[in-house]
PDB file of C-alpha atoms in Angstrom:
ATOM      1  CA  MET A   1      62.111 -26.047  28.770  1.00 67.00           C
ATOM      2  CA  GLY A   2      58.435 -25.095  28.007  1.00 68.00           C
ATOM      3  CA  GLY A   3      58.397 -23.886  24.548  1.00 84.00           C
ATOM      4  CA  TRP A   4      62.210 -23.077  24.533  1.00 86.00           C
ATOM      5  CA  GLN A   5      65.190 -24.794  23.649  1.00 90.00           C
ATOM      6  CA  LEU A   6      68.389 -24.074  25.162  1.00 92.00           C
ATOM      7  CA  HIS A   7      71.632 -24.120  23.043  1.00 90.00           C
ATOM      8  CA  THR A   8      74.692 -22.137  24.143  1.00 92.00           C
ATOM      9  CA  LEU A   9      75.777 -21.042  27.778  1.00 93.00           C
ATOM     10  CA  ILE A  10      76.384 -17.217  27.479  1.00 89.00           C
ATOM     11  CA  ALA A  11      77.285 -16.436  31.008  1.00 85.00           C
ATOM     12  CA  ARG A  12      77.338 -17.682  34.577  1.00 84.00           C
ATOM     13  CA  SER A  13      77.157 -15.657  37.725  1.00 77.00           C
ATOM     14  CA  ILE A  14      76.267 -16.011  41.387  1.00 72.00           C
ATOM     15  CA  SER A  15      72.480 -15.414  40.729  1.00 75.00           C
ATOM     16  CA  GLY A  16      72.211 -18.053  37.765  1.00 84.00           C
ATOM     17  CA  SER A  17      73.160 -18.726  34.202  1.00 89.00           C
ATOM     18  CA  VAL A  18      72.110 -17.253  30.883  1.00 92.00           C
ATOM     19  CA  TRP A  19      71.536 -19.248  27.889  1.00 93.00           C
ATOM     20  CA  ALA A  20      71.100 -18.649  24.185  1.00 94.00           C
ATOM     21  CA  GLY A  21      67.769 -20.485  23.159  1.00 93.00           C
ATOM     22  CA  LEU A  22      65.086 -20.868  20.511  1.00 93.00           C
ATOM     23  CA  ASP A  23      61.395 -19.953  20.890  1.00 91.00           C
ATOM     24  CA  ILE A  24      60.170 -23.229  19.255  1.00 90.00           C
ATOM     25  CA  GLN A  25      56.840 -21.591  18.294  1.00 90.00           C
ATOM     26  CA  THR A  26      58.244 -18.439  16.502  1.00 90.00           C
ATOM     27  CA  GLY A  27      61.788 -19.590  15.685  1.00 91.00           C
ATOM     28  CA  GLN A  28      63.089 -16.321  17.481  1.00 92.00           C
ATOM     29  CA  THR A  29      66.512 -16.421  19.165  1.00 95.00           C
ATOM     30  CA  VAL A  30      65.926 -15.589  22.796  1.00 95.00           C
ATOM     31  CA  ALA A  31      68.071 -15.282  26.131  1.00 94.00           C
ATOM     32  CA  VAL A  32      66.918 -17.325  28.921  1.00 93.00           C
ATOM     33  CA  LYS A  33      68.086 -16.869  32.535  1.00 90.00           C
ATOM     34  CA  LEU A  34      67.966 -19.754  34.860  1.00 91.00           C
ATOM     35  CA  PHE A  35      68.015 -18.929  38.585  1.00 86.00           C
ATOM     36  CA  ASN A  36      70.129 -20.558  41.286  1.00 83.00           C
ATOM     37  CA  ARG A  37      67.183 -19.633  43.808  1.00 77.00           C
ATOM     38  CA  PRO A  38      63.756 -17.945  43.602  1.00 72.00           C
ATOM     39  CA  PRO A  39      63.680 -14.290  42.505  1.00 65.00           C
ATOM     40  CA  ILE A  40      63.562 -12.043  45.738  1.00 61.00           C
ATOM     41  CA  ALA A  41      60.104 -10.307  46.110  1.00 58.00           C
ATOM     42  CA  VAL A  42      59.848  -6.602  45.813  1.00 55.00           C
ATOM     43  CA  ALA A  43      56.981  -4.437  46.651  1.00 55.00           C
ATOM     44  CA  VAL A  44      55.519  -2.651  43.484  1.00 52.00           C
ATOM     45  CA  PRO A  45      53.526   0.462  44.474  1.00 52.00           C
ATOM     46  CA  GLY A  46      50.226   0.723  42.851  1.00 51.00           C
ATOM     47  CA  THR A  47      50.016  -3.102  42.139  1.00 48.00           C
ATOM     48  CA  THR A  48      49.294  -6.471  43.949  1.00 45.00           C
ATOM     49  CA  THR A  49      52.305  -8.154  42.536  1.00 48.00           C
ATOM     50  CA  ASP A  50      55.632  -8.724  44.320  1.00 51.00           C
ATOM     51  CA  HIS A  51      57.311 -10.652  41.699  1.00 56.00           C
ATOM     52  CA  PRO A  52      60.267  -8.788  40.169  1.00 66.00           C
ATOM     53  CA  TRP A  53      59.839 -10.205  36.673  1.00 69.00           C
ATOM     54  CA  GLU A  54      56.111  -9.406  36.593  1.00 75.00           C
ATOM     55  CA  PHE A  55      57.188  -5.719  37.426  1.00 79.00           C
ATOM     56  CA  LEU A  56      60.048  -5.852  34.715  1.00 81.00           C
ATOM     57  CA  SER A  57      57.771  -7.226  32.118  1.00 79.00           C
ATOM     58  CA  GLY A  58      55.773  -3.976  32.744  1.00 82.00           C
ATOM     59  CA  LEU A  59      58.687  -1.724  32.143  1.00 85.00           C
ATOM     60  CA  ASN A  60      58.333  -0.611  28.529  1.00 87.00           C
ATOM     61  CA  HIS A  61      61.352   1.373  27.833  1.00 94.00           C
ATOM     62  CA  PRO A  62      63.944   1.276  24.788  1.00 96.00           C
ATOM     63  CA  GLY A  63      66.944   1.094  27.183  1.00 97.00           C
ATOM     64  CA  ILE A  64      65.651  -1.676  29.438  1.00 97.00           C
ATOM     65  CA  VAL A  65      65.940  -5.346  28.019  1.00 95.00           C
ATOM     66  CA  LYS A  66      62.624  -6.730  27.203  1.00 93.00           C
ATOM     67  CA  ILE A  67      61.280  -9.581  29.288  1.00 91.00           C
ATOM     68  CA  LEU A  68      59.265 -11.874  26.934  1.00 90.00           C
ATOM     69  CA  SER A  69      58.070 -14.462  29.544  1.00 88.00           C
ATOM     70  CA  HIS A  70      59.001 -15.756  33.057  1.00 87.00           C
ATOM     71  CA  GLY A  71      57.964 -18.523  35.412  1.00 86.00           C
ATOM     72  CA  CYS A  72      58.776 -21.770  37.291  1.00 88.00           C
ATOM     73  CA  GLU A  73      58.988 -25.219  35.748  1.00 88.00           C
ATOM     74  CA  ASN A  74      59.827 -28.255  37.794  1.00 87.00           C
ATOM     75  CA  GLY A  75      61.163 -26.053  40.528  1.00 88.00           C
ATOM     76  CA  GLN A  76      63.463 -24.096  38.101  1.00 89.00           C
ATOM     77  CA  HIS A  77      62.719 -20.382  37.993  1.00 87.00           C
ATOM     78  CA  TYR A  78      63.572 -18.699  34.674  1.00 90.00           C
ATOM     79  CA  ALA A  79      62.953 -15.584  32.522  1.00 89.00           C
ATOM     80  CA  VAL A  80      62.906 -15.239  28.780  1.00 92.00           C
ATOM     81  CA  MET A  81      64.513 -12.029  27.491  1.00 93.00           C
ATOM     82  CA  GLU A  82      65.389 -10.480  23.897  1.00 94.00           C
ATOM     83  CA  PHE A  83      68.530 -11.669  22.660  1.00 94.00           C
ATOM     84  CA  SER A  84      71.587  -9.347  21.724  1.00 93.00           C
ATOM     85  CA  THR A  85      73.557 -10.777  18.877  1.00 88.00           C
ATOM     86  CA  GLN A  86      76.472  -8.345  19.790  1.00 90.00           C
ATOM     87  CA  GLY A  87      76.748  -9.186  23.690  1.00 89.00           C
ATOM     88  CA  ASN A  88      77.542  -7.075  26.637  1.00 90.00           C
ATOM     89  CA  LEU A  89      79.745  -4.192  26.534  1.00 91.00           C
ATOM     90  CA  LYS A  90      82.363  -6.054  28.848  1.00 86.00           C
ATOM     91  CA  ASN A  91      83.422  -7.656  25.606  1.00 70.00           C
ATOM     92  CA  THR A  92      84.370  -4.350  24.024  1.00 70.00           C
ATOM     93  CA  LEU A  93      86.861  -3.463  26.925  1.00 69.00           C
ATOM     94  CA  PHE A  94      90.577  -4.334  26.663  1.00 66.00           C
ATOM     95  CA  PRO A  95      93.234  -2.852  29.102  1.00 66.00           C
ATOM     96  CA  GLY A  96      94.082   0.593  27.751  1.00 70.00           C
ATOM     97  CA  GLN A  97      91.542   0.644  24.913  1.00 78.00           C
ATOM     98  CA  LYS A  98      89.046   3.496  25.388  1.00 87.00           C
ATOM     99  CA  GLN A  99      85.836   4.021  23.498  1.00 91.00           C
ATOM    100  CA  THR A 100      85.401   7.291  21.259  1.00 92.00           C
ATOM    101  CA  ILE A 101      83.921  10.087  23.151  1.00 94.00           C
ATOM    102  CA  PHE A 102      80.810  10.029  20.820  1.00 94.00           C
ATOM    103  CA  HIS A 103      80.144   6.314  21.963  1.00 94.00           C
ATOM    104  CA  ALA A 104      80.980   6.969  25.445  1.00 95.00           C
ATOM    105  CA  VAL A 105      78.541   9.799  25.602  1.00 96.00           C
ATOM    106  CA  ILE A 106      75.688   8.299  23.683  1.00 96.00           C
ATOM    107  CA  TRP A 107      75.684   5.109  25.520  1.00 97.00           C
ATOM    108  CA  THR A 108      75.797   6.712  28.860  1.00 98.00           C
ATOM    109  CA  ARG A 109      72.890   8.835  27.824  1.00 98.00           C
ATOM    110  CA  GLN A 110      70.835   5.983  26.894  1.00 98.00           C
ATOM    111  CA  ILE A 111      71.684   4.076  30.144  1.00 99.00           C
ATOM    112  CA  LEU A 112      70.841   7.184  31.997  1.00 99.00           C
ATOM    113  CA  ALA A 113      67.501   7.604  30.314  1.00 98.00           C
ATOM    114  CA  ALA A 114      66.754   3.921  31.235  1.00 98.00           C
ATOM    115  CA  LEU A 115      67.800   4.634  35.017  1.00 98.00           C
ATOM    116  CA  ASP A 116      65.774   7.582  34.898  1.00 98.00           C
ATOM    117  CA  HIS A 117      62.741   5.512  33.989  1.00 96.00           C
ATOM    118  CA  LEU A 118      63.305   3.017  36.586  1.00 96.00           C
ATOM    119  CA  HIS A 119      63.949   5.345  39.337  1.00 97.00           C
ATOM    120  CA  GLN A 120      60.659   7.086  38.694  1.00 94.00           C
ATOM    121  CA  GLN A 121      58.897   3.685  39.051  1.00 92.00           C
ATOM    122  CA  GLY A 122      60.687   3.677  42.714  1.00 91.00           C
ATOM    123  CA  TYR A 123      63.606   1.173  42.063  1.00 92.00           C
ATOM    124  CA  VAL A 124      67.275   1.321  41.989  1.00 94.00           C
ATOM    125  CA  HIS A 125      69.384  -1.283  39.708  1.00 94.00           C
ATOM    126  CA  LEU A 126      72.547  -1.424  41.988  1.00 94.00           C
ATOM    127  CA  ASP A 127      74.520  -3.422  39.629  1.00 94.00           C
ATOM    128  CA  ILE A 128      75.190  -1.172  36.905  1.00 97.00           C
ATOM    129  CA  LYS A 129      78.426  -2.459  34.938  1.00 96.00           C
ATOM    130  CA  PRO A 130      79.553  -2.939  31.343  1.00 94.00           C
ATOM    131  CA  GLU A 131      78.481  -6.781  31.914  1.00 92.00           C
ATOM    132  CA  ASN A 132      75.032  -5.727  32.377  1.00 94.00           C
ATOM    133  CA  ILE A 133      74.757  -3.370  29.367  1.00 96.00           C
ATOM    134  CA  LEU A 134      73.837  -5.066  26.227  1.00 95.00           C
ATOM    135  CA  LEU A 135      74.602  -3.892  22.826  1.00 94.00           C
ATOM    136  CA  PHE A 136      72.056  -3.761  20.024  1.00 95.00           C
ATOM    137  CA  PRO A 137      72.221  -2.551  16.225  1.00 94.00           C
ATOM    138  CA  ASP A 138      72.556   1.190  15.691  1.00 94.00           C
ATOM    139  CA  ASP A 139      74.586   1.877  18.730  1.00 93.00           C
ATOM    140  CA  CYS A 140      71.395   0.975  20.995  1.00 96.00           C
ATOM    141  CA  VAL A 141      72.458  -0.016  24.588  1.00 97.00           C
ATOM    142  CA  LYS A 142      70.056  -1.663  27.080  1.00 98.00           C
ATOM    143  CA  ILE A 143      70.211  -2.620  30.976  1.00 97.00           C
ATOM    144  CA  CYS A 144      69.816  -6.167  32.020  1.00 92.00           C
ATOM    145  CA  ASP A 145      70.345  -8.365  34.988  1.00 88.00           C
ATOM    146  CA  PHE A 146      67.907  -6.688  37.791  1.00 87.00           C
ATOM    147  CA  GLY A 147      68.788  -9.354  40.348  1.00 81.00           C
ATOM    148  CA  LEU A 148      69.901  -6.814  42.846  1.00 87.00           C
ATOM    149  CA  MET A 149      66.934  -4.341  42.110  1.00 88.00           C
ATOM    150  CA  ARG A 150      65.551  -2.945  45.497  1.00 88.00           C
ATOM    151  CA  PRO A 151      62.993  -0.012  46.214  1.00 87.00           C
ATOM    152  CA  ILE A 152      64.701   3.488  46.512  1.00 88.00           C
ATOM    153  CA  ALA A 153      65.739   4.262  49.961  1.00 74.00           C
ATOM    154  CA  ALA A 154      65.477   0.710  51.217  1.00 71.00           C
ATOM    155  CA  PRO A 155      66.823  -0.131  54.841  1.00 70.00           C
ATOM    156  CA  ALA A 156      70.543  -0.682  54.998  1.00 64.00           C
ATOM    157  CA  SER A 157      71.518  -4.256  54.177  1.00 72.00           C
ATOM    158  CA  VAL A 158      74.557  -6.286  53.547  1.00 74.00           C
ATOM    159  CA  PRO A 159      76.982  -4.930  50.848  1.00 79.00           C
ATOM    160  CA  MET A 160      75.864  -5.807  47.444  1.00 84.00           C
ATOM    161  CA  GLY A 161      77.121  -5.016  44.071  1.00 90.00           C
ATOM    162  CA  THR A 162      80.302  -5.466  42.160  1.00 94.00           C
ATOM    163  CA  PRO A 163      83.557  -4.243  43.281  1.00 96.00           C
ATOM    164  CA  GLY A 164      84.966  -1.549  41.243  1.00 97.00           C
ATOM    165  CA  PHE A 165      81.546  -0.344  40.415  1.00 97.00           C
ATOM    166  CA  MET A 166      79.791  -0.341  43.889  1.00 97.00           C
ATOM    167  CA  SER A 167      79.248   2.872  45.392  1.00 97.00           C
ATOM    168  CA  PRO A 168      80.715   3.862  48.626  1.00 97.00           C
ATOM    169  CA  GLU A 169      77.307   3.518  50.474  1.00 95.00           C
ATOM    170  CA  GLN A 170      76.707   0.060  48.885  1.00 94.00           C
ATOM    171  CA  ILE A 171      80.225  -0.931  50.204  1.00 95.00           C
ATOM    172  CA  MET A 172      79.208   0.075  53.613  1.00 93.00           C
ATOM    173  CA  GLY A 173      75.767  -1.420  53.623  1.00 91.00           C
ATOM    174  CA  GLN A 174      73.978   1.926  54.275  1.00 90.00           C
ATOM    175  CA  SER A 175      70.813   3.109  52.789  1.00 89.00           C
ATOM    176  CA  LEU A 176      70.663   3.508  49.051  1.00 92.00           C
ATOM    177  CA  ASP A 177      68.974   5.636  46.531  1.00 94.00           C
ATOM    178  CA  ARG A 178      69.065   6.592  42.740  1.00 97.00           C
ATOM    179  CA  ARG A 179      72.595   8.395  43.293  1.00 98.00           C
ATOM    180  CA  SER A 180      73.918   4.917  43.980  1.00 97.00           C
ATOM    181  CA  ASP A 181      73.218   4.048  40.394  1.00 98.00           C
ATOM    182  CA  LEU A 182      74.798   7.082  39.037  1.00 99.00           C
ATOM    183  CA  PHE A 183      78.051   6.543  40.857  1.00 99.00           C
ATOM    184  CA  SER A 184      78.092   3.008  39.278  1.00 98.00           C
ATOM    185  CA  LEU A 185      77.392   4.528  35.915  1.00 99.00           C
ATOM    186  CA  GLY A 186      79.967   7.103  36.364  1.00 99.00           C
ATOM    187  CA  ALA A 187      82.504   4.367  36.946  1.00 98.00           C
ATOM    188  CA  VAL A 188      81.486   2.841  33.574  1.00 97.00           C
ATOM    189  CA  PHE A 189      81.593   6.301  31.795  1.00 97.00           C
ATOM    190  CA  TYR A 190      85.097   6.684  33.273  1.00 97.00           C
ATOM    191  CA  ARG A 191      86.432   3.242  31.746  1.00 96.00           C
ATOM    192  CA  TRP A 192      84.849   4.032  28.425  1.00 95.00           C
ATOM    193  CA  LEU A 193      86.422   7.397  28.191  1.00 95.00           C
ATOM    194  CA  THR A 194      89.818   6.392  29.636  1.00 95.00           C
ATOM    195  CA  GLY A 195      90.379   3.106  28.851  1.00 93.00           C
ATOM    196  CA  TYR A 196      91.087   2.289  32.519  1.00 94.00           C
ATOM    197  CA  PRO A 197      89.067   1.568  35.579  1.00 95.00           C
ATOM    198  CA  ALA A 198      88.266   4.350  38.211  1.00 97.00           C
ATOM    199  CA  PHE A 199      89.383   2.114  41.066  1.00 98.00           C
ATOM    200  CA  VAL A 200      91.894  -0.767  41.001  1.00 96.00           C
ATOM    201  CA  GLY A 201      93.452  -2.980  43.688  1.00 95.00           C
ATOM    202  CA  ASN A 202      95.282  -6.277  43.883  1.00 96.00           C
ATOM    203  CA  SER A 203      92.546  -7.807  46.037  1.00 97.00           C
ATOM    204  CA  THR A 204      88.625  -7.320  46.454  1.00 96.00           C
ATOM    205  CA  ASN A 205      89.410  -5.574  50.011  1.00 96.00           C
ATOM    206  CA  GLU A 206      92.053  -3.229  48.427  1.00 97.00           C
ATOM    207  CA  LEU A 207      89.665  -2.361  45.545  1.00 97.00           C
ATOM    208  CA  LEU A 208      86.909  -1.633  47.810  1.00 97.00           C
ATOM    209  CA  HIS A 209      89.255   0.345  50.088  1.00 97.00           C
ATOM    210  CA  HIS A 210      90.422   2.595  47.060  1.00 97.00           C
ATOM    211  CA  THR A 211      86.766   3.059  45.995  1.00 98.00           C
ATOM    212  CA  LEU A 212      86.000   4.327  49.537  1.00 98.00           C
ATOM    213  CA  LEU A 213      89.100   6.587  49.934  1.00 97.00           C
ATOM    214  CA  SER A 214      90.884   7.089  46.449  1.00 96.00           C
ATOM    215  CA  THR A 215      90.179   9.699  44.069  1.00 97.00           C
ATOM    216  CA  PRO A 216      90.902   8.424  40.390  1.00 98.00           C
ATOM    217  CA  PRO A 217      92.818  10.896  37.857  1.00 98.00           C
ATOM    218  CA  TRP A 218      90.752  13.222  35.761  1.00 98.00           C
ATOM    219  CA  PRO A 219      89.890  11.671  32.472  1.00 97.00           C
ATOM    220  CA  SER A 220      91.069  14.834  30.722  1.00 96.00           C
ATOM    221  CA  HIS A 221      94.550  14.483  32.626  1.00 97.00           C
ATOM    222  CA  ILE A 222      94.950  10.855  31.047  1.00 96.00           C
ATOM    223  CA  HIS A 223      93.556  11.849  27.536  1.00 95.00           C
ATOM    224  CA  PRO A 224      93.748  15.699  26.955  1.00 95.00           C
ATOM    225  CA  ASP A 225      91.230  15.564  24.157  1.00 94.00           C
ATOM    226  CA  ILE A 226      88.457  15.042  26.482  1.00 95.00           C
ATOM    227  CA  PRO A 227      86.725  18.270  27.152  1.00 94.00           C
ATOM    228  CA  GLN A 228      87.417  19.531  30.701  1.00 94.00           C
ATOM    229  CA  SER A 229      83.534  20.132  31.395  1.00 94.00           C
ATOM    230  CA  LEU A 230      82.932  16.267  30.368  1.00 96.00           C
ATOM    231  CA  SER A 231      85.866  15.246  32.649  1.00 96.00           C
ATOM    232  CA  HIS A 232      84.179  17.293  35.672  1.00 96.00           C
ATOM    233  CA  CYS A 233      80.972  15.574  34.887  1.00 97.00           C
ATOM    234  CA  VAL A 234      82.319  12.182  35.308  1.00 98.00           C
ATOM    235  CA  MET A 235      84.168  13.106  38.491  1.00 98.00           C
ATOM    236  CA  ARG A 236      80.911  14.626  39.961  1.00 98.00           C
ATOM    237  CA  ALA A 237      79.215  11.307  39.426  1.00 99.00           C
ATOM    238  CA  LEU A 238      82.158   9.707  41.285  1.00 99.00           C
ATOM    239  CA  GLU A 239      81.909  11.787  44.568  1.00 98.00           C
ATOM    240  CA  LYS A 240      82.239   9.890  47.547  1.00 98.00           C
ATOM    241  CA  ARG A 241      79.368  11.480  49.296  1.00 97.00           C
ATOM    242  CA  PRO A 242      75.915  11.141  47.639  1.00 97.00           C
ATOM    243  CA  SER A 243      75.017  14.640  48.311  1.00 97.00           C
ATOM    244  CA  ARG A 244      77.715  15.846  46.113  1.00 98.00           C
ATOM    245  CA  ARG A 245      76.798  13.688  43.126  1.00 98.00           C
ATOM    246  CA  PHE A 246      73.968  14.577  40.485  1.00 98.00           C
ATOM    247  CA  VAL A 247      70.596  14.643  42.198  1.00 97.00           C
ATOM    248  CA  ASP A 248      69.133  12.603  39.545  1.00 98.00           C
ATOM    249  CA  ALA A 249      69.644  10.737  36.107  1.00 98.00           C
ATOM    250  CA  SER A 250      68.146  13.730  34.191  1.00 98.00           C
ATOM    251  CA  SER A 251      70.279  16.283  35.834  1.00 98.00           C
ATOM    252  CA  PHE A 252      73.276  14.026  34.891  1.00 98.00           C
ATOM    253  CA  ILE A 253      72.034  13.899  31.245  1.00 97.00           C
ATOM    254  CA  GLN A 254      71.734  17.557  31.337  1.00 96.00           C
ATOM    255  CA  THR A 255      75.088  18.278  32.431  1.00 96.00           C
ATOM    256  CA  ILE A 256      76.495  15.937  29.691  1.00 95.00           C
ATOM    257  CA  ASP A 257      74.296  18.029  27.006  1.00 93.00           C
ATOM    258  CA  GLU A 258      75.906  21.242  28.446  1.00 89.00           C
ATOM    259  CA  SER A 259      79.522  19.966  28.094  1.00 84.00           C
ATOM    260  CA  SER A 260      79.648  20.915  24.288  1.00 57.00           C
ATOM    261  CA  ILE A 261      80.717  17.743  23.052  1.00 52.00           C
ATOM    262  CA  HIS A 262      78.426  16.962  20.367  1.00 50.00           C
ATOM    263  CA  GLY A 263      80.702  17.769  17.638  1.00 44.00           C
ATOM    264  CA  CYS A 264      82.864  14.679  18.416  1.00 56.00           C
ATOM    265  CA  GLU A 265      83.099  12.277  15.819  1.00 53.00           C
ATOM    266  CA  LYS A 266      82.457   8.640  15.987  1.00 55.00           C
TER     267      LYS A 266
END
């Protein structure tokens, strides 16, 4: 395809497939996403473009995966992105295995900084989950897969997202804003700290039901070494009502920093 050779299938989802590829001109290893359908147009304030990958190419932030190129060839829409040799953070999760508090915190802070940047541009991601967080050297993490991205406060629509990480308002098909992303990241943060998902179910419907109505155990009740203040921070992000969550990503970061956990070792 174009100037890239596709080699190995990395992942497949409802939106398309991701391949490891080679930039023929530079020899650089890249990730190439092939879409099952044309990307959904999004209105970008202050510009004349409504192409989501055109918009994402201009998002220069260390916590957002770099878009190197995008286009359509023979009817196949694609996007070329920087490649992570360490894969996504779903690969680091095993039942009952938690991350160190140090890693859970620094990864969450980085994702919050990236979300803050995206939110300031007027958009929400709507699919924050370990599989959409890539790991790079020096414990750097980056958000990828913007297939569900929408303008903040977009009109209510059909439910969208990943069960177990979707916010209650996503499940109900209600209007969404930045606090929806914070709920999803709260569920990821909970998983990293405790080793267990915040919400469980024997079926998709049961999982969604528990997300709407059940409150998970506090992380500090599962692992007493987790500071109570940090545990409270996670549970606030997982509040059912958006008005009870953090108002934005920066206030989430501030509360993490005030939890006095910087002395935690790797």
